[in-house]
CSV table of C-alpha atoms in Angstrom, one decimal:
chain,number,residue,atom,x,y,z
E,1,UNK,CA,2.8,-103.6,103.3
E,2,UNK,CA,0.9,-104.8,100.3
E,3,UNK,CA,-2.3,-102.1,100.8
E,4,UNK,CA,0.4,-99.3,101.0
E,5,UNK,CA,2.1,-100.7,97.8
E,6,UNK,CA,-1.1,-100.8,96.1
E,7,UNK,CA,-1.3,-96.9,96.7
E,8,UNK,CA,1.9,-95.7,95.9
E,9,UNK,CA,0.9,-97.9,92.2
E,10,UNK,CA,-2.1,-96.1,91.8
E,11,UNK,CA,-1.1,-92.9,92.8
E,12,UNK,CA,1.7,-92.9,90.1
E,13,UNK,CA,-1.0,-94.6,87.8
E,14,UNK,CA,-3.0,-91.4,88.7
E,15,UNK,CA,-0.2,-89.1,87.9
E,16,UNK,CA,0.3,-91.0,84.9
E,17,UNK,CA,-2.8,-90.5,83.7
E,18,UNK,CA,-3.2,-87.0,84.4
E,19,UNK,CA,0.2,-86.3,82.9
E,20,UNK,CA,-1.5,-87.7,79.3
E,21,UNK,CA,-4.2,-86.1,79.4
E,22,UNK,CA,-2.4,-82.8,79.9
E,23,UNK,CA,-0.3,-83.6,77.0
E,24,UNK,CA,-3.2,-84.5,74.9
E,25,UNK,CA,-5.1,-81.5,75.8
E,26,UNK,CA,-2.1,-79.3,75.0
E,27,UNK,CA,-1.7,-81.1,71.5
E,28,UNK,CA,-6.0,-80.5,70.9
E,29,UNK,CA,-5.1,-76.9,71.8
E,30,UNK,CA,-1.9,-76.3,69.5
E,31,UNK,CA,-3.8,-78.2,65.9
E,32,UNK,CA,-6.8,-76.1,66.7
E,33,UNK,CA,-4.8,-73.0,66.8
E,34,UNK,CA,-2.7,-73.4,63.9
E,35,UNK,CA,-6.0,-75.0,61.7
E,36,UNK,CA,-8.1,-72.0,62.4
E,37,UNK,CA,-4.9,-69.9,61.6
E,38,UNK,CA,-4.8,-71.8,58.0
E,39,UNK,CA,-8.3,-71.6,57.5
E,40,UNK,CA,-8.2,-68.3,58.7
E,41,UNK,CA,-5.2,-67.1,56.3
E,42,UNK,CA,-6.5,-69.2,53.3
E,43,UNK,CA,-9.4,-66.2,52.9
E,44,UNK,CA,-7.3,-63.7,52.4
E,45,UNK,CA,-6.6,-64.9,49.2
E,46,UNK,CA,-2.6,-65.6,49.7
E,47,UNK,CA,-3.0,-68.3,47.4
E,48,UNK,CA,-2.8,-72.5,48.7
E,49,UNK,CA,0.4,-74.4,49.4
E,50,UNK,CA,-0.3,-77.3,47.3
E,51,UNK,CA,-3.2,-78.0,44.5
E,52,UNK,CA,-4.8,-81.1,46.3
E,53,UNK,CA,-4.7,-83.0,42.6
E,54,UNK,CA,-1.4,-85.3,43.0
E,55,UNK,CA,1.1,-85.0,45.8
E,56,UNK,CA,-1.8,-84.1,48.8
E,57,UNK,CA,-3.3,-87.6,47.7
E,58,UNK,CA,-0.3,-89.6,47.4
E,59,UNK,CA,0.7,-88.0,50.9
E,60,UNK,CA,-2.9,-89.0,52.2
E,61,UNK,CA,-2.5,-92.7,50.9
E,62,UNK,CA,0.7,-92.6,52.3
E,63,UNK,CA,-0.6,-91.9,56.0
E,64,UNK,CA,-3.4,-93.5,55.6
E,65,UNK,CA,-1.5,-97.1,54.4
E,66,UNK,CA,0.7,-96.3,57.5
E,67,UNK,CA,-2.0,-96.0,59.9
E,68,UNK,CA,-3.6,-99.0,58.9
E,69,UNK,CA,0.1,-101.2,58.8
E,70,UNK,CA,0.5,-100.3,62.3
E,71,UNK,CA,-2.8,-101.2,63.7
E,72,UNK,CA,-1.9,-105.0,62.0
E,73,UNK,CA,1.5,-104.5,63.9
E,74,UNK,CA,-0.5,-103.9,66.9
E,75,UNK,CA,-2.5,-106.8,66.5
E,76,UNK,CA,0.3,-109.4,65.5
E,77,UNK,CA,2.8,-108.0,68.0
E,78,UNK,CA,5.2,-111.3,68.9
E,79,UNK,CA,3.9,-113.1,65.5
E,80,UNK,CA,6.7,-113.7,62.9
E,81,UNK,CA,5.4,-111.1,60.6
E,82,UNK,CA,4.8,-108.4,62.8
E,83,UNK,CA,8.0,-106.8,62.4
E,84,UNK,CA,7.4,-106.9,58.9
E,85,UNK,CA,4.5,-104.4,59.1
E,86,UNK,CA,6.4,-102.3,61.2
E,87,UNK,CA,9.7,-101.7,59.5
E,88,UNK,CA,6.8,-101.4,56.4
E,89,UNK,CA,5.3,-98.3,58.7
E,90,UNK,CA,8.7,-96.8,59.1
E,91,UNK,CA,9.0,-97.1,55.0
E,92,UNK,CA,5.6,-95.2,54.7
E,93,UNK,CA,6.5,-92.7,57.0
E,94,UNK,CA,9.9,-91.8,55.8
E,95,UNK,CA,8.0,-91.5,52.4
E,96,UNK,CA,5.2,-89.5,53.7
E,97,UNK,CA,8.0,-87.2,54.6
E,98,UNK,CA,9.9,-87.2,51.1
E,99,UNK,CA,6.7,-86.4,49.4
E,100,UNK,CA,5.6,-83.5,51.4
E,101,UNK,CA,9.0,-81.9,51.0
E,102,UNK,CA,9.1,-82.2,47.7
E,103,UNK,CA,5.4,-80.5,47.7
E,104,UNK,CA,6.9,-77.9,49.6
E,105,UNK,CA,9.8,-77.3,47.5
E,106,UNK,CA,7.8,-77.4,44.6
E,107,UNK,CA,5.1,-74.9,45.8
E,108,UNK,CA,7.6,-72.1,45.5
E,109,UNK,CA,6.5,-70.3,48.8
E,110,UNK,CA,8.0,-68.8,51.8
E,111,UNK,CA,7.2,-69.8,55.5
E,112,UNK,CA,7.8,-65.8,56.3
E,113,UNK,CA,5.9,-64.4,53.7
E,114,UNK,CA,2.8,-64.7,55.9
E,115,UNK,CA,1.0,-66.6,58.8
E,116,UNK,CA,-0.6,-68.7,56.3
E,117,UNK,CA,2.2,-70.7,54.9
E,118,UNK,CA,3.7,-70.7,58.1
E,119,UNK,CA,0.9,-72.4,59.8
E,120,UNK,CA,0.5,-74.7,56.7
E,121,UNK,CA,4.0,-75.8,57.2
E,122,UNK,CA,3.9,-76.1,61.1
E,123,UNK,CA,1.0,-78.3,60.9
E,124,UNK,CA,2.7,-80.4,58.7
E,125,UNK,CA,5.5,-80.2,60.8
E,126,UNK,CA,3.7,-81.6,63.7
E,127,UNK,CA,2.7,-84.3,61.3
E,128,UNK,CA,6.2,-85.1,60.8
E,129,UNK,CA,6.9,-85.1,64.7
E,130,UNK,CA,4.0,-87.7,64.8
E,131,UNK,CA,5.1,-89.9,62.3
């Protein structure tokens, strides 16, 4: 009983497994295409969504300070404080989002005007989704 236990386990831990790495492979496959359609549609000379001097680096510090107030939630998980950096995670995320919308509001495109803005703002999108 307990050998044929211990396969059914690790045959749904295979399954697991393979499941995530499906997913992840579909996720590589979907920021690949939707970079090289940016970098792609950035040539053509359709102009940038942002100007990379104040709301693209306040967005980066933003992820960035996330990122790394997660990893010490991750690490102090059933401490006192831990909940502190992850309702301060949250904070940063919801912010990260309020600052890119106001970049995108600000930037005064359109998401139809061509395959460029569109993949700018899907990829940012999938950020959101992420965060």
């Amino acid at each position: 009983i307990v050998v044929a236990a211990r396969e059914v386990v690790l045959q749904r831990l295979q399954r697991h497994i393979s499941a995530f790495w499906l997913f992840l492979g579909g996720e590589v496959i979907l920021f690949v295409t939707l970079f090289s359609v940016v970098t792609w549609g950035e040539e053509s000379g359709t102009g940038i969504v942002a100007d990379g001097s104040e709301l693209p680096l306040v967005s980066c510090f933003l992820l960035l300070t996330s990122s790394l107030t997660i990893t010490i939630y991750h690490h102090s998980y059933g401490l006192y404080f831990g909940r502190f950096f992850l309702c301060l995670s949250m904070i940063l995320g919801f912010l990260f989002i309020v600052v890119q919308v106001c970049e995108f509001y600000g930037s005064g495109t359109d998401s139809l005007y061509c395959s460029y803005f569109s993949a700018s703002y899907m990829t940012v999108g999938l950020h959101f989704i992420h965060v």
